[in-house]
Each structure stands twice: as C-alpha cells, then as structure tokens.
C-alpha cells in the first residue's frame, strides 16, 4: 500500500492514512481503503480496525488539485468509487474506531462518520464536518443519512445547509465525536475503546451493529436501486 500504513496488533489492525502531511483523498487512497477493509473483513484473525492519520491531520479532504487534472470519465469513476467506499465502510461488521489527530473536514468526515466510535484531538484549531455547501458541491443522499444517523435530522439539515465545520468541543456536544482529549491520548483512548468492543462475542457485535444501522443501510439500498 502506498497511501496507507497497516500495523497488526494482537487482536486488531491499525490503518494509518499516510499520504503526505494532510492525507488528501485521491483515487488511489480510496481503492486502497476498499481493498484493506475487504481483506480485514474476511480475515478471522483480525477483530477490528482503528483508522487514524498523521500528526495534526486525519485527512484534509479530497485532493482537489489532483481531481482538477482528471477528465470527465476519471472524475465519474472517482466519485462512484468514493461513494462505494463510504457505503462499504459503513457496512463493515467488525469494531471500527477512528482516532482523529487533527483536521478532518469534508472528505475526512465522510470517512470518519462510517466508524462506530470517534476519538478526536481537542485542539480548537481543528475541525470536522460536511462543508460541501460552502464550496458548491452537491451532497449525496447517503451522506445526508449518515450525518442524520449520528446527530439527528434537525441538526444535520441545519449544519449541511450552512456548510458548518465544528470544533472538537462542538462536535462532542452534538455527538459527532464520542471523546476529545489531548493529542498524546487520542490513540490510547481509541485502543481502550477497541479493547472494550473486543470483549463482545464477534457474531453478536456484528448482528447488533447491522440492526442499529438498519435504516441507514435501507436508504443506501434505495439509492443503489435508483442508480
């Protein structure tokens, strides 16, 4: 893998976004995330995943500079794969935690909201959220449903229309993240939560997770049928 760094721990894997300082999302990263999560899903020796970034960055979002160089077919292929990756990660059956060390707007948030639990650096200089309206990008039904799943329909509507980016403390208040802490504690808190999740029977965890996300997945299925 060129855009990811994968480390095996005793019962789980740590997947680090590792594409330069800001970890901008390009087609290669999307494809590598798809392949990695598919492999982990099918590996009975790996009980879960912690997805993280590099100091001060989970991901700054889509690599706009590279995307501008794509032709029409390449852009369409990227957007289809990016959407498919979001759906795939949201349906990952094993424990999935995001350890967010810094900036996580736009495309970074698209990835992070597929996790079961999010721990974020509490520095108010960092932000996350779906700011597509601020940059005149159409948001998908799948993303609207995912945002609503975590923060509720009313706040999702308000924040999406405003293109609002939230500080870590604001995100904690509306349950977009589950914990905030100092930078040197982010991975430790993620690991502690993973240890808690791994105490559960794996089949019961997977079944319960699928039931909790049933409506979210039903919306995804409807979108797929229309397409």
PDB file of N, CA and C in Angstrom, residues 34-79:
ATOM      1  N   UNK A  34     -10.633   0.501   0.195  1.00  0.00           N
ATOM      2  CA  UNK A  34     -11.582  -0.557  -0.155  1.00  0.00           C
ATOM      3  C   UNK A  34     -10.941  -1.935  -0.041  1.00  0.00           C
ATOM      4  N   UNK A  35      -9.757  -2.083  -0.599  1.00  0.00           N
ATOM      5  CA  UNK A  35      -9.067  -3.371  -0.569  1.00  0.00           C
ATOM      6  C   UNK A  35      -8.699  -3.768   0.862  1.00  0.00           C
ATOM      7  N   UNK A  36      -8.242  -2.797   1.641  1.00  0.00           N
ATOM      8  CA  UNK A  36      -7.818  -3.082   3.013  1.00  0.00           C
ATOM      9  C   UNK A  36      -8.988  -3.509   3.884  1.00  0.00           C
ATOM     10  N   UNK A  37     -10.090  -2.778   3.814  1.00  0.00           N
ATOM     11  CA  UNK A  37     -11.235  -3.127   4.656  1.00  0.00           C
ATOM     12  C   UNK A  37     -11.885  -4.434   4.204  1.00  0.00           C
ATOM     13  N   UNK A  38     -11.859  -4.717   2.922  1.00  0.00           N
ATOM     14  CA  UNK A  38     -12.373  -6.001   2.444  1.00  0.00           C
ATOM     15  C   UNK A  38     -11.517  -7.147   2.990  1.00  0.00           C
ATOM     16  N   UNK A  39     -10.201  -6.966   2.949  1.00  0.00           N
ATOM     17  CA  UNK A  39      -9.304  -8.013   3.448  1.00  0.00           C
ATOM     18  C   UNK A  39      -9.481  -8.231   4.946  1.00  0.00           C
ATOM     19  N   UNK A  40      -9.631  -7.135   5.701  1.00  0.00           N
ATOM     20  CA  UNK A  40      -9.800  -7.263   7.145  1.00  0.00           C
ATOM     21  C   UNK A  40     -11.154  -7.871   7.492  1.00  0.00           C
ATOM     22  N   UNK A  41     -12.158  -7.499   6.734  1.00  0.00           N
ATOM     23  CA  UNK A  41     -13.490  -8.089   6.948  1.00  0.00           C
ATOM     24  C   UNK A  41     -13.422  -9.603   6.834  1.00  0.00           C
ATOM     25  N   UNK A  42     -12.622 -10.095   5.919  1.00  0.00           N
ATOM     26  CA  UNK A  42     -12.565 -11.531   5.648  1.00  0.00           C
ATOM     27  C   UNK A  42     -11.473 -12.270   6.424  1.00  0.00           C
ATOM     28  N   UNK A  43     -10.718 -11.550   7.225  1.00  0.00           N
ATOM     29  CA  UNK A  43      -9.619 -12.155   7.991  1.00  0.00           C
ATOM     30  C   UNK A  43     -10.112 -12.472   9.405  1.00  0.00           C
ATOM     31  N   UNK A  44     -10.271 -13.734   9.714  1.00  0.00           N
ATOM     32  CA  UNK A  44     -10.817 -14.139  11.017  1.00  0.00           C
ATOM     33  C   UNK A  44      -9.850 -13.842  12.155  1.00  0.00           C
ATOM     34  N   UNK A  45      -8.592 -13.568  11.837  1.00  0.00           N
ATOM     35  CA  UNK A  45      -7.596 -13.284  12.872  1.00  0.00           C
ATOM     36  C   UNK A  45      -7.610 -11.826  13.320  1.00  0.00           C
ATOM     37  N   UNK A  46      -8.300 -10.970  12.562  1.00  0.00           N
ATOM     38  CA  UNK A  46      -8.356  -9.536  12.906  1.00  0.00           C
ATOM     39  C   UNK A  46      -9.744  -9.202  13.410  1.00  0.00           C
ATOM     40  N   UNK A  47      -9.815  -8.723  14.654  1.00  0.00           N
ATOM     41  CA  UNK A  47     -11.111  -8.478  15.269  1.00  0.00           C
ATOM     42  C   UNK A  47     -11.700  -7.111  15.019  1.00  0.00           C
ATOM     43  N   UNK A  48     -10.898  -6.148  14.604  1.00  0.00           N
ATOM     44  CA  UNK A  48     -11.403  -4.803  14.383  1.00  0.00           C
ATOM     45  C   UNK A  48     -10.347  -3.895  13.791  1.00  0.00           C
ATOM     46  N   UNK A  49     -10.691  -2.622  13.590  1.00  0.00           N
ATOM     47  CA  UNK A  49      -9.800  -1.649  12.949  1.00  0.00           C
ATOM     48  C   UNK A  49      -9.840  -0.323  13.694  1.00  0.00           C
ATOM     49  N   UNK A  50      -8.657   0.239  13.919  1.00  0.00           N
ATOM     50  CA  UNK A  50      -8.537   1.650  14.284  1.00  0.00           C
ATOM     51  C   UNK A  50      -7.961   2.370  13.075  1.00  0.00           C
ATOM     52  N   UNK A  51      -8.698   3.341  12.563  1.00  0.00           N
ATOM     53  CA  UNK A  51      -8.254   4.141  11.419  1.00  0.00           C
ATOM     54  C   UNK A  51      -7.797   5.492  11.934  1.00  0.00           C
ATOM     55  N   UNK A  52      -6.591   5.905  11.570  1.00  0.00           N
ATOM     56  CA  UNK A  52      -6.054   7.160  12.066  1.00  0.00           C
ATOM     57  C   UNK A  52      -5.312   7.892  10.965  1.00  0.00           C
ATOM     58  N   UNK A  53      -4.693   9.010  11.331  1.00  0.00           N
ATOM     59  CA  UNK A  53      -3.952   9.803  10.364  1.00  0.00           C
ATOM     60  C   UNK A  53      -2.545  10.068  10.847  1.00  0.00           C
ATOM     61  N   UNK A  54      -2.041  11.247  10.521  1.00  0.00           N
ATOM     62  CA  UNK A  54      -0.704  11.662  10.902  1.00  0.00           C
ATOM     63  C   UNK A  54      -0.821  12.881  11.810  1.00  0.00           C
ATOM     64  N   UNK A  55       0.246  13.304  12.480  1.00  0.00           N
ATOM     65  CA  UNK A  55       0.126  14.435  13.402  1.00  0.00           C
ATOM     66  C   UNK A  55      -0.583  15.639  12.788  1.00  0.00           C
ATOM     67  N   UNK A  56      -1.621  16.085  13.485  1.00  0.00           N
ATOM     68  CA  UNK A  56      -2.425  17.261  13.115  1.00  0.00           C
ATOM     69  C   UNK A  56      -3.391  17.046  11.956  1.00  0.00           C
ATOM     70  N   UNK A  57      -3.384  15.867  11.351  1.00  0.00           N
ATOM     71  CA  UNK A  57      -4.292  15.609  10.235  1.00  0.00           C
ATOM     72  C   UNK A  57      -4.838  14.183  10.291  1.00  0.00           C
ATOM     73  N   UNK A  58      -6.168  14.060  10.235  1.00  0.00           N
ATOM     74  CA  UNK A  58      -6.774  12.788   9.843  1.00  0.00           C
ATOM     75  C   UNK A  58      -6.774  12.798   8.324  1.00  0.00           C
ATOM     76  N   UNK A  59      -7.544  13.700   7.741  1.00  0.00           N
ATOM     77  CA  UNK A  59      -7.461  13.999   6.312  1.00  0.00           C
ATOM     78  C   UNK A  59      -8.062  15.373   6.084  1.00  0.00           C
ATOM     79  N   UNK A  60      -7.396  16.155   5.246  1.00  0.00           N
ATOM     80  CA  UNK A  60      -7.894  17.492   4.923  1.00  0.00           C
ATOM     81  C   UNK A  60      -9.036  17.455   3.917  1.00  0.00           C
ATOM     82  N   UNK A  61      -9.403  16.252   3.431  1.00  0.00           N
ATOM     83  CA  UNK A  61     -10.489  16.125   2.469  1.00  0.00           C
ATOM     84  C   UNK A  61      -9.978  15.653   1.116  1.00  0.00           C
ATOM     85  N   UNK A  62     -10.778  15.845   0.103  1.00  0.00           N
ATOM     86  CA  UNK A  62     -10.417  15.397  -1.233  1.00  0.00           C
ATOM     87  C   UNK A  62      -9.212  16.170  -1.766  1.00  0.00           C
ATOM     88  N   UNK A  63      -8.403  15.487  -2.548  1.00  0.00           N
ATOM     89  CA  UNK A  63      -7.250  16.109  -3.183  1.00  0.00           C
ATOM     90  C   UNK A  63      -7.739  16.894  -4.400  1.00  0.00           C
ATOM     91  N   UNK A  64      -8.166  18.118  -4.155  1.00  0.00           N
ATOM     92  CA  UNK A  64      -8.787  18.933  -5.200  1.00  0.00           C
ATOM     93  C   UNK A  64      -7.813  19.191  -6.345  1.00  0.00           C
ATOM     94  N   UNK A  65      -6.551  19.389  -6.033  1.00  0.00           N
ATOM     95  CA  UNK A  65      -5.562  19.662  -7.078  1.00  0.00           C
ATOM     96  C   UNK A  65      -5.466  18.484  -8.041  1.00  0.00           C
ATOM     97  N   UNK A  66      -5.397  17.260  -7.491  1.00  0.00           N
ATOM     98  CA  UNK A  66      -5.329  16.097  -8.374  1.00  0.00           C
ATOM     99  C   UNK A  66      -6.640  15.902  -9.123  1.00  0.00           C
ATOM    100  N   UNK A  67      -7.759  16.113  -8.440  1.00  0.00           N
ATOM    101  CA  UNK A  67      -9.056  15.923  -9.090  1.00  0.00           C
ATOM    102  C   UNK A  67      -9.242  16.859 -10.271  1.00  0.00           C
ATOM    103  N   UNK A  68      -8.697  18.067 -10.189  1.00  0.00           N
ATOM    104  CA  UNK A  68      -8.804  19.011 -11.295  1.00  0.00           C
ATOM    105  C   UNK A  68      -8.101  18.502 -12.548  1.00  0.00           C
ATOM    106  N   UNK A  69      -7.153  17.592 -12.373  1.00  0.00           N
ATOM    107  CA  UNK A  69      -6.433  17.052 -13.526  1.00  0.00           C
ATOM    108  C   UNK A  69      -7.155  15.872 -14.167  1.00  0.00           C
ATOM    109  N   UNK A  70      -8.212  15.370 -13.518  1.00  0.00           N
ATOM    110  CA  UNK A  70      -8.952  14.230 -14.055  1.00  0.00           C
ATOM    111  C   UNK A  70      -9.839  14.686 -15.211  1.00  0.00           C
ATOM    112  N   UNK A  71     -10.018  13.797 -16.190  1.00  0.00           N
ATOM    113  CA  UNK A  71     -11.010  14.084 -17.229  1.00  0.00           C
ATOM    114  C   UNK A  71     -12.394  13.658 -16.733  1.00  0.00           C
ATOM    115  N   UNK A  72     -13.393  13.846 -17.560  1.00  0.00           N
ATOM    116  CA  UNK A  72     -14.772  13.586 -17.120  1.00  0.00           C
ATOM    117  C   UNK A  72     -14.972  12.138 -16.681  1.00  0.00           C
ATOM    118  N   UNK A  73     -14.434  11.194 -17.434  1.00  0.00           N
ATOM    119  CA  UNK A  73     -14.576   9.785 -17.070  1.00  0.00           C
ATOM    120  C   UNK A  73     -13.850   9.464 -15.775  1.00  0.00           C
ATOM    121  N   UNK A  74     -12.681  10.055 -15.576  1.00  0.00           N
ATOM    122  CA  UNK A  74     -11.923   9.818 -14.352  1.00  0.00           C
ATOM    123  C   UNK A  74     -12.633  10.392 -13.131  1.00  0.00           C
ATOM    124  N   UNK A  75     -13.219  11.560 -13.292  1.00  0.00           N
ATOM    125  CA  UNK A  75     -13.973  12.164 -12.173  1.00  0.00           C
ATOM    126  C   UNK A  75     -15.172  11.297 -11.817  1.00  0.00           C
ATOM    127  N   UNK A  76     -15.891  10.839 -12.824  1.00  0.00           N
ATOM    128  CA  UNK A  76     -17.058   9.995 -12.572  1.00  0.00           C
ATOM    129  C   UNK A  76     -16.646   8.697 -11.875  1.00  0.00           C
ATOM    130  N   UNK A  77     -15.566   8.090 -12.339  1.00  0.00           N
ATOM    131  CA  UNK A  77     -15.082   6.857 -11.723  1.00  0.00           C
ATOM    132  C   UNK A  77     -14.667   7.093 -10.280  1.00  0.00           C
ATOM    133  N   UNK A  78     -13.974   8.214 -10.049  1.00  0.00           N
ATOM    134  CA  UNK A  78     -13.563   8.527  -8.674  1.00  0.00           C
ATOM    135  C   UNK A  78     -14.768   8.710  -7.762  1.00  0.00           C
ATOM    136  N   UNK A  79     -15.750   9.491  -8.198  1.00  0.00           N
ATOM    137  CA  UNK A  79     -16.900   9.777  -7.353  1.00  0.00           C
ATOM    138  C   UNK A  79     -17.700   8.504  -7.064  1.00  0.00           C
TER     139      UNK A  79
END
